[in-house]
Amino acid sequence: RDCFFLTGTDEHGAKVALSAKEAGKDPQKFTDEVAQEFKTAWKNLGIEYSDFIRTTETRHKERVKKFLENLKEKGILYEGEYKGLYCTGCENFITEKELVDNKCQNHKKEPEQVIEKNWFFKLSNYTKQIKELIESDKILIRPEFAKKEALGLLEQGLDDFSISREKVSWGVKLPWDENQSVYVWVDALLNYITAREYPNLKGKWPADLQLIGKDILKFHAIYWPAMLLAAELDPPKELFVHGYFTIDGQKMSKSLGNVIDPNDLVKDYGTDGARYLILSQFPFGQDGDIKADMFKEQYNSDLANGIGNLLSRASNLIEKNFDGEFEKKELSSVKRDFNVLMLEYKLYEALKSVISGFSELDKKIDQSKLWNLVKTDKEKAGKILSEIASEILVLAGELELFLPETAEKIIKQFTQKNIKKQEPMFPRK
């Protein structure tokens, strides 16, 4: 199936404007630089995308206005007064019961009291339908804890939400009220369809999958489907919610000096080495801790001494004893449930199963003592080596989803006419 992979940057709102001011830069220049940093990181990590949408782009802003004008014409938006607590860090209104010592739990700062005229979305018109969609898995939310949390929010009852702000200049202006800017989360959510050329969405929507952080579940599981239903559009088919990570037990923070820059990882360990170290830390979808001080040890253990050592031994045995050739075996079954794990987004477990597979093949060389067996029973050694080489190719096909450059090199090495021992794919650090 064709895949359209969308990513991008959410660039409006008071938080971005404040960050630009602190950096002594114009908001547009500031966001231009940040967007480029993301693009550079994705390129260095070998991540390809179909489109990179920036919410400051004209194509996005014009389509946001068109979408909201449509809702206004339908009578789904109304003007009212909002009084509440606003956290600039969260870019969200929060309630007193969400505070700890009068401070936001996430940003440890007191929210500001806001009283202003806004335009509101009639969320109450859609909560019952959204609840039914989530309960029936027509909007499939995974992992299960996220589904329960979304349903819990609906059970508590949610007020109509503001779709505009009065005193935020850095944002998309409401087409019918230039004194109001589109609330940053409404603006940001709409990128999923503005990038697909809303309103011309035939064959391009709904999304099969949206990947989100657990802190923005309410917006994606409730507000976003409501906005789409109001516009007579289908909600996404599935939301997968991932957790947070800490660095050596502490929250990642510039002030603590423990920020991990993916570009630095690529410099130190190469593209695939960096990808492996990021993906192999803990199960996808959960909170977890990254042991940065263990990166070198893990790289050497799993990649240099693991995959790299196996490839070197196997190719050397084939080159020296079988003229660089082996009989490719049709493997009737693969013991690991790789496809099942991938379909369930158990990326950590799937990757570990591949690494474990390479490790088992390395053990097979040791257990059969192939370096001696080729001298005493070359035919038997050839059969065992053919099985190992064939399984290496199967594993390389699975590894391609995680470490594409490495997989390509393995497949090229073990499908060429005369297999030769190559330079180490993962030099020891």
Coordinates of C-alpha atoms in Angstrom, one line a residue:
R1 CA 0.0 0.0 0.0
D2 CA 1.1 3.6 -0.6
C3 CA 1.9 5.5 2.5
F4 CA 1.6 9.2 3.0
F5 CA 3.7 10.2 6.0
L6 CA 3.1 13.7 7.3
T7 CA 5.1 15.5 9.9
G8 CA 5.9 19.2 10.5
T9 CA 6.0 22.0 13.0
D10 CA 3.4 23.8 15.1
E11 CA 4.6 27.4 15.0
H12 CA 2.0 29.7 16.4
G13 CA 0.9 30.8 19.8
A14 CA 2.0 32.8 22.9
K15 CA 4.6 30.2 23.9
V16 CA 6.4 30.4 20.5
A17 CA 6.2 34.2 20.5
L18 CA 7.7 34.3 24.0
S19 CA 10.5 32.0 23.0
A20 CA 11.3 34.1 20.0
K21 CA 11.4 37.2 22.2
E22 CA 13.7 35.6 24.7
A23 CA 16.0 34.7 21.7
G24 CA 15.9 38.3 20.5
K25 CA 14.4 37.2 17.2
D26 CA 11.3 37.9 15.1
P27 CA 8.8 35.0 15.5
Q28 CA 9.0 34.2 11.8
K29 CA 12.8 34.1 11.7
F30 CA 12.8 32.1 14.9
T31 CA 10.4 29.5 13.6
D32 CA 12.2 29.3 10.2
E33 CA 15.3 28.3 12.1
V34 CA 13.6 25.8 14.4
A35 CA 11.8 24.1 11.4
Q36 CA 15.1 23.7 9.6
E37 CA 16.6 22.1 12.7
F38 CA 13.9 19.5 12.7
K39 CA 14.4 18.9 9.0
T40 CA 18.1 18.5 9.5
A41 CA 17.6 16.0 12.3
W42 CA 15.2 13.9 10.3
K43 CA 17.6 13.8 7.4
N44 CA 20.5 12.8 9.6
L45 CA 18.4 10.0 11.1
G46 CA 17.4 8.8 7.7
I47 CA 13.7 9.6 8.2
E48 CA 11.9 10.3 5.0
Y49 CA 8.4 11.9 4.9
S50 CA 5.8 12.7 2.2
D51 CA 5.2 16.2 3.4
F52 CA 6.6 18.6 6.1
I53 CA 3.8 21.1 7.0
R54 CA 4.5 24.3 8.8
T55 CA 1.6 26.1 10.4
T56 CA 3.0 29.5 9.3
E57 CA 2.7 28.5 5.6
T58 CA 0.2 30.3 3.5
R59 CA -1.4 27.0 2.3
H60 CA -2.1 26.1 5.9
K61 CA -3.4 29.5 7.1
E62 CA -5.8 29.9 4.1
R63 CA -7.3 26.4 4.6
V64 CA -7.7 27.0 8.4
K65 CA -9.7 30.1 7.6
K66 CA -11.8 28.2 5.1
F67 CA -12.5 25.4 7.6
L68 CA -13.6 27.7 10.4
E69 CA -15.7 29.8 8.1
N70 CA -17.5 26.6 7.2
L71 CA -18.2 25.8 10.9
K72 CA -19.4 29.4 11.5
E73 CA -21.8 29.1 8.6
K74 CA -23.2 25.9 10.1
G75 CA -23.8 27.6 13.4
I76 CA -21.3 25.5 15.3
L77 CA -19.3 28.5 16.5
Y78 CA -20.6 31.2 18.8
E79 CA -19.1 34.2 20.6
G80 CA -18.9 34.2 24.4
E81 CA -16.8 35.3 27.4
Y82 CA -14.1 33.0 28.8
K83 CA -12.8 33.1 32.3
G84 CA -10.2 30.6 33.4
L85 CA -6.6 29.7 34.1
Y86 CA -4.2 29.6 31.2
C87 CA -0.8 27.8 31.1
T88 CA 1.4 29.3 28.5
G89 CA 3.7 26.2 28.6
C90 CA 0.8 23.8 27.9
E91 CA -0.9 26.3 25.6
N92 CA -4.1 25.2 27.3
F93 CA -6.7 26.3 29.8
I94 CA -6.5 24.2 33.0
T95 CA -8.7 23.8 36.0
E96 CA -7.8 24.4 39.7
K97 CA -8.1 20.6 40.4
E98 CA -5.3 20.0 37.9
L99 CA -2.9 22.3 39.9
V100 CA -0.3 21.2 42.5
D101 CA 0.6 23.9 44.9
N102 CA -1.2 26.3 42.6
K103 CA 1.2 25.4 39.8
C104 CA 0.8 23.5 36.5
Q105 CA 2.0 19.9 37.0
N106 CA 3.9 19.8 33.8
H107 CA 5.6 23.2 33.8
K108 CA 5.8 24.0 37.6
K109 CA 4.5 27.6 37.0
E110 CA 1.4 29.3 38.1
P111 CA -1.1 29.8 35.3
E112 CA -2.5 33.3 34.5
Q113 CA -6.1 34.3 35.2
V114 CA -7.7 35.1 31.8
I115 CA -11.0 36.9 31.2
E116 CA -11.7 37.7 27.5
K117 CA -14.2 37.4 24.7
N118 CA -13.6 34.3 22.5
W119 CA -15.3 32.3 19.9
F120 CA -16.4 28.8 21.1
F121 CA -17.0 25.4 19.5
K122 CA -20.2 23.5 20.5
L123 CA -18.4 20.4 21.8
S124 CA -21.5 19.3 23.6
N125 CA -23.1 18.5 20.2
Y126 CA -20.6 15.7 19.6
T127 CA -19.5 14.1 22.9
K128 CA -22.1 11.3 22.8
Q129 CA -21.1 10.4 19.2
I130 CA -17.4 10.5 20.0
K131 CA -17.9 8.3 23.1
E132 CA -19.7 5.7 20.9
L133 CA -16.9 5.8 18.3
I134 CA -14.2 5.3 20.9
E135 CA -16.1 2.5 22.8
S136 CA -16.7 0.6 19.5
D137 CA -13.1 1.1 18.4
K138 CA -14.2 2.9 15.2
I139 CA -11.7 5.4 16.6
L140 CA -9.2 2.8 17.8
I141 CA -7.1 4.3 20.7
R142 CA -4.0 2.3 21.8
P143 CA -2.5 1.5 24.2
E144 CA -5.6 0.6 26.3
F145 CA -4.7 3.1 29.1
A146 CA -5.2 5.9 26.6
K147 CA -8.6 4.7 25.5
K148 CA -9.7 4.5 29.2
E149 CA -8.4 8.0 29.8
A150 CA -10.2 9.4 26.8
L151 CA -13.5 7.8 27.9
G152 CA -12.8 9.1 31.5
L153 CA -12.6 12.6 30.2
L154 CA -15.9 12.2 28.4
E155 CA -17.5 10.8 31.5
Q156 CA -16.4 13.8 33.6
G157 CA -18.1 16.1 31.1
L158 CA -16.3 18.7 29.0
D159 CA -17.3 22.3 28.3
D160 CA -17.5 23.9 24.9
F161 CA -14.0 25.0 24.0
S162 CA -12.5 28.3 22.9
I163 CA -11.3 28.3 19.3
S164 CA -9.8 31.8 19.5
R165 CA -7.7 34.1 21.7
E166 CA -8.0 37.8 22.0
K167 CA -4.5 38.9 23.0
V168 CA -2.3 36.6 21.0
S169 CA -0.9 38.4 18.0
W170 CA 1.3 35.5 16.7
G171 CA -1.3 33.3 15.0
V172 CA -3.9 32.9 12.2
K173 CA -6.5 35.7 12.4
L174 CA -10.1 34.8 12.3
P175 CA -11.4 35.8 8.9
W176 CA -14.5 37.5 10.4
D177 CA -12.8 39.0 13.5
E178 CA -9.3 40.4 13.0
N179 CA -9.0 41.1 16.8
Q180 CA -9.1 37.3 17.4
S181 CA -6.3 34.8 16.6
V182 CA -7.2 31.1 16.1
Y183 CA -6.4 29.2 19.3
V184 CA -3.1 27.5 18.7
W185 CA -4.4 24.0 19.3
V186 CA -7.2 24.4 16.8
D187 CA -4.7 25.8 14.3
A188 CA -2.3 22.9 14.9
L189 CA -4.9 20.1 14.7
L190 CA -6.0 21.3 11.3
N191 CA -2.6 20.7 9.8
Y192 CA -3.5 17.1 9.2
I193 CA -6.1 18.1 6.6
T194 CA -4.6 21.3 5.3
A195 CA -1.5 19.3 4.2
R196 CA -4.0 17.0 2.3
E197 CA -5.4 20.0 0.4
Y198 CA -8.6 20.5 2.4
P199 CA -11.4 20.7 1.3
N200 CA -10.3 18.4 -1.6
L201 CA -9.9 15.3 0.5
K202 CA -11.3 12.5 -1.6
G203 CA -9.0 9.5 -1.4
K204 CA -6.7 11.4 1.0
W205 CA -8.7 11.2 4.3
P206 CA -9.3 9.8 6.9
A207 CA -5.9 9.1 8.3
D208 CA -5.2 5.5 9.0
L209 CA -3.0 6.3 12.0
Q210 CA -2.0 9.3 14.0
L211 CA 0.9 9.1 16.5
I212 CA 0.7 11.5 19.5
G213 CA 2.2 12.1 22.9
K214 CA 0.1 11.3 25.9
D215 CA -0.1 14.9 27.0
I216 CA -2.2 15.9 24.0
L217 CA -4.7 13.0 24.2
K218 CA -7.7 15.2 24.9
F219 CA -7.1 17.4 21.9
H220 CA -6.7 14.4 19.5
A221 CA -9.2 12.0 21.0
I222 CA -12.0 14.5 21.7
Y223 CA -11.6 18.0 20.2
W224 CA -10.2 16.8 16.9
P225 CA -12.9 14.2 16.1
A226 CA -15.5 16.7 17.1
M227 CA -14.2 19.3 14.7
L228 CA -14.1 16.8 11.9
L229 CA -17.6 15.5 12.6
A230 CA -18.8 19.1 12.6
A231 CA -17.3 19.6 9.2
E232 CA -18.9 16.3 8.0
L233 CA -15.5 14.6 7.8
D234 CA -14.5 11.2 9.2
P235 CA -12.2 11.1 12.2
P236 CA -8.9 9.3 12.1
K237 CA -9.2 5.5 12.2
E238 CA -6.6 5.1 14.9
L239 CA -4.6 7.0 17.5
F240 CA -1.5 5.5 19.0
V241 CA -0.4 7.3 22.2
H242 CA 3.2 7.2 23.3
G243 CA 4.7 8.2 26.7
Y244 CA 7.5 10.3 28.1
F245 CA 11.1 9.5 28.6
T246 CA 13.6 10.6 31.2
I247 CA 17.4 10.7 30.9
D248 CA 19.1 8.7 33.7
G249 CA 16.1 9.2 35.8
Q250 CA 15.7 12.9 35.3
K251 CA 13.5 15.0 33.0
M252 CA 15.3 16.2 29.9
S253 CA 16.3 19.8 30.5
K254 CA 18.7 22.3 29.0
S255 CA 19.4 23.6 32.5
L256 CA 20.5 20.2 33.7
G257 CA 22.6 19.7 30.6
N258 CA 21.2 16.3 29.8
V259 CA 19.5 17.0 26.5
I260 CA 20.2 14.3 23.9
D261 CA 20.6 15.8 20.4
P262 CA 19.9 13.2 17.7
N263 CA 22.4 15.0 15.5
D264 CA 25.2 14.3 18.1
L265 CA 24.2 10.7 18.3
V266 CA 24.5 10.4 14.5
K267 CA 28.0 11.9 14.6
D268 CA 29.1 9.5 17.3
Y269 CA 27.4 6.3 16.2
G270 CA 26.3 6.8 12.6
T271 CA 22.7 7.0 11.3
D272 CA 21.7 3.4 12.0
G273 CA 23.6 3.3 15.3
A274 CA 21.7 6.4 16.5
R275 CA 18.4 4.9 15.3
Y276 CA 19.1 1.7 17.2
L277 CA 20.0 3.5 20.4
I278 CA 16.8 5.6 20.3
L279 CA 14.5 2.7 19.4
S280 CA 15.9 0.1 21.8
Q281 CA 15.6 1.9 25.1
F282 CA 12.1 0.9 26.2
P283 CA 8.7 -0.3 24.9
F284 CA 7.0 2.2 22.5
G285 CA 3.9 3.7 24.0
Q286 CA 5.2 3.6 27.6
D287 CA 7.1 6.0 29.8
G288 CA 10.8 5.0 30.1
D289 CA 14.2 6.0 31.1
I290 CA 17.2 6.3 28.7
K291 CA 20.5 5.4 30.2
A292 CA 22.7 7.7 28.2
D293 CA 25.9 6.5 30.0
M294 CA 25.2 3.0 28.6
F295 CA 25.1 4.1 24.9
K296 CA 28.6 3.0 24.1
E297 CA 28.3 -0.3 25.9
Q298 CA 25.0 -1.1 24.2
Y299 CA 26.3 -0.1 20.8
N300 CA 29.4 -2.3 21.1
S301 CA 27.4 -5.2 22.7
D302 CA 24.4 -5.4 20.3
L303 CA 25.8 -3.9 17.1
A304 CA 29.6 -4.2 16.9
N305 CA 30.0 -7.4 18.8
G306 CA 26.5 -8.7 17.9
I307 CA 25.4 -8.2 14.3
G308 CA 28.8 -7.1 13.1
N309 CA 30.6 -10.1 14.5
L310 CA 28.1 -12.6 13.1
L311 CA 28.3 -11.1 9.6
S312 CA 32.1 -11.1 9.7
R313 CA 32.3 -14.8 10.9
A314 CA 29.6 -16.1 8.5
S315 CA 31.0 -14.3 5.4
N316 CA 34.5 -15.3 6.2
L317 CA 33.6 -19.0 6.5
I318 CA 31.7 -18.9 3.2
E319 CA 34.5 -17.0 1.4
K320 CA 37.3 -19.3 2.6
N321 CA 35.6 -22.7 2.5
F322 CA 32.8 -22.5 -0.2
D323 CA 34.2 -20.1 -2.8
G324 CA 32.0 -17.3 -1.6
E325 CA 28.7 -19.2 -2.3
F326 CA 26.0 -20.9 -0.3
E327 CA 22.8 -22.7 -1.1
K328 CA 19.9 -20.5 -0.3
K329 CA 17.3 -22.3 1.9
E330 CA 13.6 -21.7 1.8
L331 CA 12.8 -21.2 5.5
S332 CA 9.4 -22.8 6.2
S333 CA 8.7 -20.7 9.3
V334 CA 10.2 -18.0 11.4
K335 CA 10.0 -18.7 15.1
R336 CA 9.5 -15.0 16.1
D337 CA 6.1 -13.3 15.7
F338 CA 7.7 -10.3 14.0
N339 CA 4.7 -9.3 11.9
V340 CA 2.3 -9.5 14.9
L341 CA 4.5 -7.4 17.0
M342 CA 4.8 -4.7 14.2
L343 CA 1.0 -4.6 13.7
E344 CA 0.6 -4.0 17.4
Y345 CA 3.3 -1.2 17.3
K346 CA 5.5 -3.2 19.7
L347 CA 8.5 -1.7 18.0
Y348 CA 10.9 -2.3 20.9
E349 CA 9.9 -6.0 21.1
A350 CA 10.1 -6.5 17.4
L351 CA 13.6 -4.9 17.2
K352 CA 14.7 -7.0 20.1
S353 CA 13.5 -10.1 18.5
V354 CA 15.6 -9.3 15.4
I355 CA 18.7 -8.6 17.5
S356 CA 18.0 -11.9 19.4
G357 CA 17.8 -13.7 16.1
F358 CA 21.2 -12.5 15.0
S359 CA 22.6 -13.5 18.5
E360 CA 21.1 -17.0 18.1
L361 CA 22.8 -17.5 14.8
D362 CA 26.2 -16.4 16.3
K363 CA 25.6 -19.1 19.0
K364 CA 24.9 -21.6 16.3
I365 CA 28.3 -21.1 14.8
D366 CA 29.9 -21.6 18.2
Q367 CA 27.8 -24.7 19.1
S368 CA 28.5 -26.4 15.8
K369 CA 32.1 -25.3 15.8
L370 CA 31.9 -24.6 12.1
W371 CA 35.6 -23.6 11.8
N372 CA 36.4 -27.2 12.7
L373 CA 33.5 -28.9 11.1
V374 CA 34.5 -27.6 7.6
K375 CA 37.6 -29.7 8.0
T376 CA 35.9 -33.0 9.2
D377 CA 32.5 -32.9 7.5
K378 CA 32.4 -30.1 4.9
E379 CA 29.0 -31.2 3.5
K380 CA 27.3 -30.9 7.0
A381 CA 29.1 -27.6 7.6
G382 CA 27.8 -26.3 4.3
K383 CA 24.2 -27.1 5.2
I384 CA 24.5 -25.4 8.5
L385 CA 26.2 -22.4 7.0
S386 CA 23.5 -22.2 4.3
E387 CA 20.8 -22.2 7.0
I388 CA 22.6 -19.4 8.9
A389 CA 23.2 -17.3 5.8
S390 CA 19.5 -17.7 4.7
E391 CA 18.3 -16.7 8.1
I392 CA 20.6 -13.7 8.0
L393 CA 18.7 -12.5 4.9
V394 CA 15.4 -13.1 6.6
L395 CA 16.5 -11.0 9.6
A396 CA 17.9 -8.3 7.3
G397 CA 14.5 -8.0 5.7
E398 CA 13.0 -7.4 9.1
L399 CA 15.8 -5.1 10.2
E400 CA 15.2 -2.9 7.2
L401 CA 12.3 -1.3 9.0
F402 CA 14.6 -0.1 11.8
L403 CA 18.1 0.1 10.4
P404 CA 17.6 0.5 6.6
E405 CA 21.2 1.3 5.7
T406 CA 22.5 -1.7 7.6
A407 CA 19.9 -4.0 6.1
E408 CA 20.7 -2.9 2.6
K409 CA 24.4 -3.6 3.1
I410 CA 23.7 -7.1 4.6
I411 CA 21.3 -8.0 1.7
K412 CA 23.9 -6.8 -0.9
Q413 CA 26.7 -8.7 0.8
F414 CA 24.8 -12.0 1.1
T415 CA 23.2 -12.0 -2.3
Q416 CA 26.2 -11.2 -4.4
K417 CA 27.8 -13.9 -6.5
N418 CA 31.0 -14.1 -4.5
I419 CA 30.5 -13.4 -0.8
K420 CA 33.5 -11.8 0.8
K421 CA 34.2 -10.6 4.3
Q422 CA 33.6 -6.9 4.5
E423 CA 34.8 -4.0 6.6
P424 CA 33.0 -3.9 10.0
M425 CA 29.5 -2.4 9.6
F426 CA 29.7 -1.2 13.2
P427 CA 33.2 -0.2 14.2
R428 CA 33.8 -0.6 17.9
K429 CA 33.7 2.6 20.0

